[in-house]
Amino acid sequence: MSPSTPDSALQGKDFEVAIIGGGICGLACALTLAKQGVTVQIYEAASAFGEIGAGIGIGPNAIRILRDIGVLDDVVSKANDPSLNLRAFVFKSGMGNHEYPARAEDYGIGMHRASFLDALVLHVDPTITHFNKRCNKVVSSPSNPSRTMVHFDDGSHIETDVVLGADGIKSVVRTAVVSDQEVNIVAFVTDRSIEFGAANLPPSQPWVESVPQSEMLAEFDEWGSDVAGLLRCIKAPQKWMIYGVFPPLKSYVKGHVALLGDAAHAMLPHLGAGSGQGIEDAYLLGTLLGHSRTKASNLESVLKVYDEIRRPRAQKVWEDTRMAGDIYEGFGRQGFTPDGLRQDLSGLWDFVWNHDIVKDIQTAGEYLRELGTF
Ligand SMILES: Cc1cc2nc3c(=O)[nH]c(=O)nc-3n(C[C@H](O)[C@H](O)[C@H](O)COP(=O)(O)OP(=O)(O)OC[C@H]3O[C@@H](n4cnc5c(N)ncnc54)[C@H](O)[C@@H]3O)c2cc1C
């Protein structure tokens, strides 16, 4: 495996790299970069390189890399057993006659973590290592957006071209890569005392309304602690009425006017299907209107075919969204048990997701040819 080093790399790069964290991965990366002629600096929170006193298994994939970056001999020499000992994952049944259902074997090494790190450290240029540098923030440079600033607990900072976060599982650098985790929570409550249908809505009911957190929590007070914990994070909840087009339209088209998307079939959000249906509308409509045989003189007929093809499907999805809401809230056909829910939910998205819109376009063409329009 020895990747050839590009000549340009050996002549040096026009950028600098900072590695945050001098653990196994940070050092392995620093050694790889150094081998390629890239200027790199390592910033480590601790006062010295160090590892916990536990063992580590180094598999054949890593062995090949260690050999390539020139550290394998030192790694092996620091192991208790200075050879690439055969190691194997053996899966042995704890029951019956303790059969071996599986084994995975190859040449690797098992050694003490600290010894492994020591072997890597031997190859690291001490002038590029900076200890007692606990990174607490990574931001864009205010003076040059293509550079990045790294701030440390001791009040110092550096500016560099590339920042590599090797600062472990509790990585601070990760926050510069992953934006704040956002959780989108929608909690449904259905007032089943109100019959389904616009005519029965309470008068002047606002579409969106702020409600006290206590009102929201009260609706879910029998739910588990995970749900309660999530809901408590919503400090200023809003109550949204859920609307749909009901009763279903008898046609999406009249003369030269056609409806698509929510205008035609606004549905409940329970299958996450509304915009997908609108996109299917748009695609079929656009394709038919753009067809070479579509003219001002046959628009009405073309739009009618759009309606004939799209309406039954969109309406079926509409019905399915209502059924899904019933299932989620314990009113499914098979009942509110784990098994009943499994049966009711099984295949619920098949009709929504496994649709062949190209076939729809072909069918539309056939209809229009039969009508003599195309
Ligand atoms: C029980 C267990 C067993 C495992 N066994 C194996 C095994 O057999 N084989 C295997 O390949 N892997 C194993 N792993 C996984 C392996 O331990 C990790 O993948 C590996 O240690 C990760 O190395 P790292 O350099 O990314 O992070 P770390 O080893 O966590 O190093 C991070 C470094 O960054 C420094 N640092 C942290 N925060 C900052 C900061 N803010 N600023 C500056 N520096 C900072 C730390 O001081 C540390 O030196 C095991 C893991 C566990 C939990």
GROMACS .gro file of N, CA, C and O and ligand atoms in nm, residues 19-27 43-46 48-52 54-59 62 87 89 109 113 116-117 133-137 151-153 165-173, ligand 1:
model
  245
   19ILE      N    1  -0.394   2.019   1.437
   19ILE     CA    2  -0.466   1.902   1.487
   19ILE      C    3  -0.498   1.927   1.634
   19ILE      O    4  -0.407   1.959   1.712
   20ILE      N    5  -0.623   1.916   1.669
   20ILE     CA    6  -0.664   1.935   1.809
   20ILE      C    7  -0.679   1.796   1.869
   20ILE      O    8  -0.767   1.720   1.830
   21GLY      N    9  -0.592   1.763   1.964
   21GLY     CA   10  -0.596   1.632   2.029
   21GLY      C   11  -0.480   1.546   1.984
   21GLY      O   12  -0.464   1.518   1.865
   22GLY      N   13  -0.399   1.508   2.082
   22GLY     CA   14  -0.282   1.425   2.051
   22GLY      C   15  -0.299   1.285   2.105
   22GLY      O   16  -0.211   1.232   2.174
   23GLY      N   17  -0.411   1.223   2.074
   23GLY     CA   18  -0.430   1.082   2.105
   23GLY      C   19  -0.380   0.998   1.989
   23GLY      O   20  -0.307   1.046   1.901
   24ILE      N   21  -0.422   0.874   1.987
   24ILE     CA   22  -0.375   0.781   1.884
   24ILE      C   23  -0.407   0.835   1.744
   24ILE      O   24  -0.320   0.838   1.656
   25CYS      N   25  -0.529   0.883   1.725
   25CYS     CA   26  -0.569   0.924   1.590
   25CYS      C   27  -0.503   1.055   1.550
   25CYS      O   28  -0.463   1.073   1.435
   26GLY      N   29  -0.495   1.148   1.647
   26GLY     CA   30  -0.430   1.276   1.618
   26GLY      C   31  -0.286   1.255   1.577
   26GLY      O   32  -0.238   1.314   1.478
   27LEU      N   33  -0.215   1.170   1.652
   27LEU     CA   34  -0.074   1.146   1.620
   27LEU      C   35  -0.059   1.071   1.487
   27LEU      O   36   0.029   1.103   1.407
   43TYR      N   37  -0.219   2.038   1.906
   43TYR     CA   38  -0.258   2.106   2.031
   43TYR      C   39  -0.329   2.005   2.120
   43TYR      O   40  -0.436   1.955   2.087
   44GLU      N   41  -0.265   1.975   2.234
   44GLU     CA   42  -0.316   1.871   2.324
   44GLU      C   43  -0.352   1.934   2.459
   44GLU      O   44  -0.276   2.014   2.513
   45ALA      N   45  -0.469   1.893   2.512
   45ALA     CA   46  -0.516   1.950   2.638
   45ALA      C   47  -0.428   1.911   2.757
   45ALA      O   48  -0.406   1.991   2.847
   46ALA      N   49  -0.379   1.789   2.756
   46ALA     CA   50  -0.301   1.740   2.869
   46ALA      C   51  -0.160   1.800   2.869
   46ALA      O   52  -0.118   1.862   2.772
   48ALA      N   53   0.110   1.628   2.878
   48ALA     CA   54   0.202   1.537   2.806
   48ALA      C   55   0.116   1.437   2.730
   48ALA      O   56  -0.002   1.420   2.761
   49PHE      N   57   0.176   1.373   2.632
   49PHE     CA   58   0.103   1.266   2.564
   49PHE      C   59   0.082   1.152   2.664
   49PHE      O   60   0.172   1.118   2.741
   50GLY      N   61  -0.033   1.093   2.662
   50GLY     CA   62  -0.056   0.982   2.755
   50GLY      C   63  -0.182   0.907   2.719
   50GLY      O   64  -0.273   0.961   2.655
   51GLU      N   65  -0.184   0.784   2.759
   51GLU     CA   66  -0.301   0.699   2.734
   51GLU      C   67  -0.340   0.630   2.862
   51GLU      O   68  -0.257   0.615   2.953
   52ILE      N   69  -0.464   0.585   2.870
   52ILE     CA   70  -0.505   0.510   2.988
   52ILE      C   71  -0.440   0.370   2.984
   52ILE      O   72  -0.401   0.322   2.878
   54ALA      N   73  -0.492   0.062   2.954
   54ALA     CA   74  -0.572  -0.053   2.912
   54ALA      C   75  -0.512  -0.108   2.784
   54ALA      O   76  -0.422  -0.048   2.724
   55GLY      N   77  -0.565  -0.220   2.743
   55GLY     CA   78  -0.512  -0.282   2.621
   55GLY      C   79  -0.583  -0.229   2.498
   55GLY      O   80  -0.689  -0.168   2.505
   56ILE      N   81  -0.520  -0.253   2.384
   56ILE     CA   82  -0.583  -0.215   2.258
   56ILE      C   83  -0.546  -0.320   2.152
   56ILE      O   84  -0.432  -0.368   2.149
   57GLY      N   85  -0.641  -0.353   2.071
   57GLY     CA   86  -0.614  -0.445   1.961
   57GLY      C   87  -0.599  -0.365   1.833
   57GLY      O   88  -0.682  -0.280   1.802
   58ILE      N   89  -0.493  -0.390   1.761
   58ILE     CA   90  -0.468  -0.316   1.637
   58ILE      C   91  -0.483  -0.415   1.522
   58ILE      O   92  -0.404  -0.508   1.508
   59GLY      N   93  -0.583  -0.392   1.444
   59GLY     CA   94  -0.618  -0.487   1.339
   59GLY      C   95  -0.533  -0.474   1.215
   59GLY      O   96  -0.454  -0.380   1.200
   62ALA      N   97  -0.516  -0.139   1.025
   62ALA     CA   98  -0.433  -0.036   1.088
   62ALA      C   99  -0.285  -0.073   1.077
   62ALA      O  100  -0.200   0.015   1.056
   87ARG      N  101  -0.433  -1.290   1.605
   87ARG     CA  102  -0.542  -1.263   1.697
   87ARG      C  103  -0.674  -1.297   1.627
   87ARG      O  104  -0.686  -1.290   1.506
   89PHE      N  105  -1.119  -1.300   1.664
   89PHE     CA  106  -1.245  -1.286   1.732
   89PHE      C  107  -1.315  -1.420   1.723
   89PHE      O  108  -1.342  -1.469   1.612
  109ILE      N  109  -0.215  -0.708   1.623
  109ILE     CA  110  -0.136  -0.710   1.746
  109ILE      C  111  -0.223  -0.661   1.862
  109ILE      O  112  -0.309  -0.575   1.844
  113ARG      N  113  -0.211   0.024   2.563
  113ARG     CA  114  -0.237   0.150   2.492
  113ARG      C  115  -0.123   0.250   2.506
  113ARG      O  116  -0.085   0.318   2.410
  116PHE      N  117   0.163   0.175   2.290
  116PHE     CA  118   0.132   0.204   2.150
  116PHE      C  119   0.153   0.353   2.123
  116PHE      O  120   0.220   0.393   2.027
  117LEU      N  121   0.095   0.435   2.213
  117LEU     CA  122   0.109   0.580   2.194
  117LEU      C  123   0.257   0.620   2.200
  117LEU      O  124   0.303   0.702   2.118
  133LYS      N  125  -0.304   2.285   2.602
  133LYS     CA  126  -0.384   2.365   2.508
  133LYS      C  127  -0.520   2.298   2.492
  133LYS      O  128  -0.540   2.214   2.402
  134ARG      N  129  -0.611   2.331   2.583
  134ARG     CA  130  -0.746   2.274   2.573
  134ARG      C  131  -0.832   2.366   2.488
  134ARG      O  132  -0.860   2.479   2.525
  135CYS      N  133  -0.868   2.316   2.374
  135CYS     CA  134  -0.949   2.396   2.282
  135CYS      C  135  -1.090   2.415   2.341
  135CYS      O  136  -1.148   2.320   2.395
  136ASN      N  137  -1.142   2.537   2.331
  136ASN     CA  138  -1.281   2.555   2.376
  136ASN      C  139  -1.371   2.614   2.269
  136ASN      O  140  -1.492   2.619   2.285
  137LYS      N  141  -1.313   2.656   2.158
  137LYS     CA  142  -1.397   2.715   2.053
  137LYS      C  143  -1.324   2.713   1.919
  137LYS      O  144  -1.204   2.738   1.914
  151HIS      N  145  -0.960   2.870   1.973
  151HIS     CA  146  -0.938   2.933   2.104
  151HIS      C  147  -0.910   2.826   2.210
  151HIS      O  148  -0.969   2.718   2.206
  152PHE      N  149  -0.825   2.860   2.305
  152PHE     CA  150  -0.787   2.766   2.410
  152PHE      C  151  -0.824   2.822   2.548
  152PHE      O  152  -0.838   2.944   2.565
  153ASP      N  153  -0.834   2.729   2.643
  153ASP     CA  154  -0.873   2.767   2.780
  153ASP      C  155  -0.776   2.867   2.843
  153ASP      O  156  -0.815   2.944   2.930
  165GLY      N  157  -1.014   1.792   1.402
  165GLY     CA  158  -1.057   1.761   1.538
  165GLY      C  159  -1.031   1.614   1.570
  165GLY      O  160  -1.101   1.527   1.522
  166ALA      N  161  -0.927   1.588   1.652
  166ALA     CA  162  -0.899   1.451   1.698
  166ALA      C  163  -0.908   1.452   1.849
  166ALA      O  164  -0.828   1.390   1.918
  167ASP      N  165  -1.006   1.528   1.898
  167ASP     CA  166  -1.017   1.551   2.043
  167ASP      C  167  -1.117   1.456   2.110
  167ASP      O  168  -1.177   1.490   2.211
  168GLY      N  169  -1.128   1.339   2.054
  168GLY     CA  170  -1.198   1.231   2.122
  168GLY      C  171  -1.349   1.241   2.126
  168GLY      O  172  -1.410   1.324   2.059
  169ILE      N  173  -1.405   1.153   2.208
  169ILE     CA  174  -1.550   1.136   2.204
  169ILE      C  175  -1.625   1.260   2.251
  169ILE      O  176  -1.737   1.287   2.207
  170LYS      N  177  -1.561   1.338   2.341
  170LYS     CA  178  -1.629   1.459   2.388
  170LYS      C  179  -1.582   1.581   2.308
  170LYS      O  180  -1.576   1.692   2.360
  171SER      N  181  -1.552   1.559   2.184
  171SER     CA  182  -1.494   1.661   2.097
  171SER      C  183  -1.559   1.799   2.106
  171SER      O  184  -1.682   1.812   2.099
  172VAL      N  185  -1.475   1.899   2.122
  172VAL     CA  186  -1.521   2.038   2.114
  172VAL      C  187  -1.525   2.081   1.967
  172VAL      O  188  -1.614   2.154   1.924
  173VAL      N  189  -1.428   2.031   1.890
  173VAL     CA  190  -1.421   2.070   1.749
  173VAL      C  191  -1.548   2.026   1.675
  173VAL      O  192  -1.594   2.091   1.581
  375LIG     C1  193  -1.372  -0.020   2.601
  375LIG     C2  194  -1.312   0.019   2.469
  375LIG     C3  195  -1.228  -0.067   2.403
  375LIG     C4  196  -1.177  -0.033   2.280
  375LIG     N1  197  -1.097  -0.121   2.217
  375LIG     C5  198  -1.045  -0.091   2.096
  375LIG     C6  199  -0.959  -0.182   2.028
  375LIG     O1  200  -0.930  -0.292   2.076
  375LIG     N2  201  -0.912  -0.146   1.908
  375LIG     C7  202  -0.942  -0.026   1.851
  375LIG     O2  203  -0.896   0.003   1.740
  375LIG     N3  204  -1.020   0.065   1.914
  375LIG     C8  205  -1.072   0.035   2.036
  375LIG     N4  206  -1.151   0.125   2.099
  375LIG     C9  207  -1.176   0.254   2.038
  375LIG    C10  208  -1.056   0.345   2.058
  375LIG     O3  209  -1.027   0.352   2.195
  375LIG    C11  210  -1.088   0.485   2.006
  375LIG     O4  211  -1.144   0.477   1.878
  375LIG    C12  212  -0.962   0.566   2.000
  375LIG     O5  213  -0.904   0.575   2.125
  375LIG    C13  214  -0.994   0.707   1.954
  375LIG     O6  215  -0.875   0.780   1.951
  375LIG     P1  216  -0.877   0.937   1.932
  375LIG     O7  217  -0.740   0.982   1.915
  375LIG     O8  218  -0.974   0.973   1.829
  375LIG     O9  219  -0.942   0.992   2.069
  375LIG     P2  220  -0.880   0.989   2.214
  375LIG    O10  221  -0.800   0.868   2.237
  375LIG    O11  222  -0.995   1.014   2.306
  375LIG    O12  223  -0.782   1.113   2.217
  375LIG    C14  224  -0.830   1.245   2.222
  375LIG    C15  225  -0.714   1.336   2.263
  375LIG    O13  226  -0.760   1.470   2.253
  375LIG    C16  227  -0.731   1.538   2.375
  375LIG     N5  228  -0.839   1.636   2.391
  375LIG    C17  229  -0.967   1.613   2.430
  375LIG     N6  230  -1.038   1.728   2.430
  375LIG    C18  231  -0.951   1.825   2.390
  375LIG    C19  232  -0.965   1.965   2.369
  375LIG     N7  233  -1.082   2.028   2.389
  375LIG     N8  234  -0.860   2.034   2.327
  375LIG    C20  235  -0.742   1.971   2.304
  375LIG     N9  236  -0.722   1.840   2.322
  375LIG    C21  237  -0.826   1.768   2.365
  375LIG    C22  238  -0.732   1.431   2.481
  375LIG    O14  239  -0.657   1.471   2.593
  375LIG    C23  240  -0.670   1.314   2.405
  375LIG    O15  241  -0.532   1.317   2.410
  375LIG    C24  242  -1.206   0.092   2.222
  375LIG    C25  243  -1.287   0.181   2.291
  375LIG    C26  244  -1.340   0.144   2.414
  375LIG    C27  245  -1.428   0.243   2.485
   0.00000   0.00000   0.00000
